[in-house]
Structure formats: C-alpha cells, structure tokens
Amino acid sequence: TAGDKQLRRFAKRVARAPEQVLRYCWSGAPLWHSSVGQGPATPPACPACGGPRSYEMQVMPALLYYLDVESHAPAGDPGMDCGVA
C-alpha cells in the first residue's frame, strides 16, 4: 500500500543514521513515516505577525526513545506515535 511504501522510505532513510535524534534542514521538508495524517505542505503563516514560516527541524523517533517518553505517559495512555513529532 501507499502507507507501506512511505514507511519503507522512512525506515531506509533513518537506517543511514539510526542514532540521529534531530534532522535539520532550513526550508526543507519533513521525512514522513506515513502517508496518512501529514501536515500541510506549507506551514501556515505566523499567528503573531502574519509572516511566512518554513520547516526547519524534525524530532526523530530515537530522541523519544532516549527521553523514555513512554514511561511518563499517564496510565491507560496509548503512547506517542514515534513516527514524526
């Protein structure tokens, strides 16, 4: 499926540097783990000044692992989607 293809692309890219916790690319594009639930292609304007915004940084799943976010979730919480935060 399209979702599987997107996940394979994400996994292949992350495998290049599995310890990577942040991706930085001024005016780049996020690396999505799924074709479902992606944000807008262009970020909305700044609500304070109306100026344009751009993609700059992406938190990767490895950081969420190192921060042990699952252990801090409330009881019964399904946990965080570790694809893209």
mmCIF file of C-alpha atoms in Angstrom:
data_model
loop_
_atom_site.group_PDB
_atom_site.id
_atom_site.type_symbol
_atom_site.label_atom_id
_atom_site.label_comp_id
_atom_site.label_asym_id
_atom_site.label_seq_id
_atom_site.Cartn_x
_atom_site.Cartn_y
_atom_site.Cartn_z
ATOM 1 C CA THR A 1 0.000 0.000 0.000
ATOM 2 C CA ALA A 2 0.985 3.648 -0.194
ATOM 3 C CA GLY A 3 1.441 3.735 3.588
ATOM 4 C CA ASP A 4 3.813 0.764 3.466
ATOM 5 C CA LYS A 5 5.836 2.440 0.714
ATOM 6 C CA GLN A 6 6.122 5.630 2.772
ATOM 7 C CA LEU A 7 7.156 3.679 5.884
ATOM 8 C CA ARG A 8 9.836 1.789 3.902
ATOM 9 C CA ARG A 9 11.190 5.099 2.593
ATOM 10 C CA PHE A 10 11.266 6.498 6.141
ATOM 11 C CA ALA A 11 12.979 3.371 7.538
ATOM 12 C CA LYS A 12 15.563 3.340 4.742
ATOM 13 C CA ARG A 13 16.469 6.984 5.362
ATOM 14 C CA VAL A 14 16.601 6.579 9.158
ATOM 15 C CA ALA A 15 18.800 3.475 8.779
ATOM 16 C CA ARG A 16 21.569 5.715 7.399
ATOM 17 C CA ALA A 17 21.988 7.221 10.881
ATOM 18 C CA PRO A 18 19.795 5.352 13.398
ATOM 19 C CA GLU A 19 21.245 7.321 16.322
ATOM 20 C CA GLN A 20 20.093 10.614 14.757
ATOM 21 C CA VAL A 21 17.737 12.417 17.116
ATOM 22 C CA LEU A 22 17.138 15.621 15.117
ATOM 23 C CA ARG A 23 17.007 16.411 11.415
ATOM 24 C CA TYR A 24 17.813 19.993 10.483
ATOM 25 C CA CYS A 25 17.164 21.462 7.064
ATOM 26 C CA TRP A 26 16.262 25.136 6.713
ATOM 27 C CA SER A 27 13.281 25.424 4.342
ATOM 28 C CA GLY A 28 13.424 21.668 3.746
ATOM 29 C CA ALA A 29 10.628 19.152 4.147
ATOM 30 C CA PRO A 30 9.813 16.678 6.917
ATOM 31 C CA LEU A 31 10.515 12.999 6.431
ATOM 32 C CA TRP A 32 7.081 11.425 6.961
ATOM 33 C CA HIS A 33 6.667 7.873 8.259
ATOM 34 C CA SER A 34 3.129 7.584 6.898
ATOM 35 C CA SER A 35 1.147 8.988 4.009
ATOM 36 C CA VAL A 36 -1.813 9.422 6.386
ATOM 37 C CA GLY A 37 -2.115 12.416 8.706
ATOM 38 C CA GLN A 38 0.606 14.557 7.177
ATOM 39 C CA GLY A 39 0.554 18.234 7.970
ATOM 40 C CA PRO A 40 0.149 20.938 5.345
ATOM 41 C CA ALA A 41 2.764 21.122 2.574
ATOM 42 C CA THR A 42 3.417 24.751 3.543
ATOM 43 C CA PRO A 43 3.207 25.772 7.199
ATOM 44 C CA PRO A 44 0.538 28.367 7.966
ATOM 45 C CA ALA A 45 1.564 31.980 8.483
ATOM 46 C CA CYS A 46 2.762 33.083 11.912
ATOM 47 C CA PRO A 47 -0.298 33.902 14.041
ATOM 48 C CA ALA A 48 1.529 36.760 15.786
ATOM 49 C CA CYS A 49 2.879 38.727 12.827
ATOM 50 C CA GLY A 50 1.389 37.051 9.744
ATOM 51 C CA GLY A 51 4.839 36.372 8.306
ATOM 52 C CA PRO A 52 5.724 33.193 6.437
ATOM 53 C CA ARG A 53 7.056 30.160 8.300
ATOM 54 C CA SER A 54 9.108 27.266 6.985
ATOM 55 C CA TYR A 55 10.130 23.781 8.017
ATOM 56 C CA GLU A 56 13.418 23.765 9.892
ATOM 57 C CA MET A 57 13.794 20.824 12.286
ATOM 58 C CA GLN A 58 12.317 17.387 12.880
ATOM 59 C CA VAL A 59 12.430 15.358 16.103
ATOM 60 C CA MET A 60 13.225 11.747 15.241
ATOM 61 C CA PRO A 61 11.961 8.589 16.990
ATOM 62 C CA ALA A 62 15.390 7.933 18.551
ATOM 63 C CA LEU A 63 15.071 11.068 20.723
ATOM 64 C CA LEU A 64 11.724 9.899 22.068
ATOM 65 C CA TYR A 65 13.350 6.574 22.947
ATOM 66 C CA TYR A 66 16.315 8.229 24.699
ATOM 67 C CA LEU A 67 13.951 10.502 26.653
ATOM 68 C CA ASP A 68 11.915 7.424 27.663
ATOM 69 C CA VAL A 69 8.641 9.232 26.909
ATOM 70 C CA GLU A 70 6.565 6.046 27.181
ATOM 71 C CA SER A 71 7.377 5.693 30.897
ATOM 72 C CA HIS A 72 5.981 9.192 31.539
ATOM 73 C CA ALA A 73 2.619 8.586 29.864
ATOM 74 C CA PRO A 74 -0.491 8.513 32.097
ATOM 75 C CA ALA A 75 -1.956 5.088 32.916
ATOM 76 C CA GLY A 76 -4.035 3.804 30.001
ATOM 77 C CA ASP A 77 -2.480 6.242 27.533
ATOM 78 C CA PRO A 78 -1.796 4.517 24.193
ATOM 79 C CA GLY A 79 1.576 6.269 23.973
ATOM 80 C CA MET A 80 3.114 8.605 21.474
ATOM 81 C CA ASP A 81 3.252 7.948 17.744
ATOM 82 C CA CYS A 82 7.009 7.830 17.284
ATOM 83 C CA GLY A 83 6.988 8.480 13.560
ATOM 84 C CA VAL A 84 7.327 12.256 13.457
ATOM 85 C CA ALA A 85 6.890 14.696 16.289
#
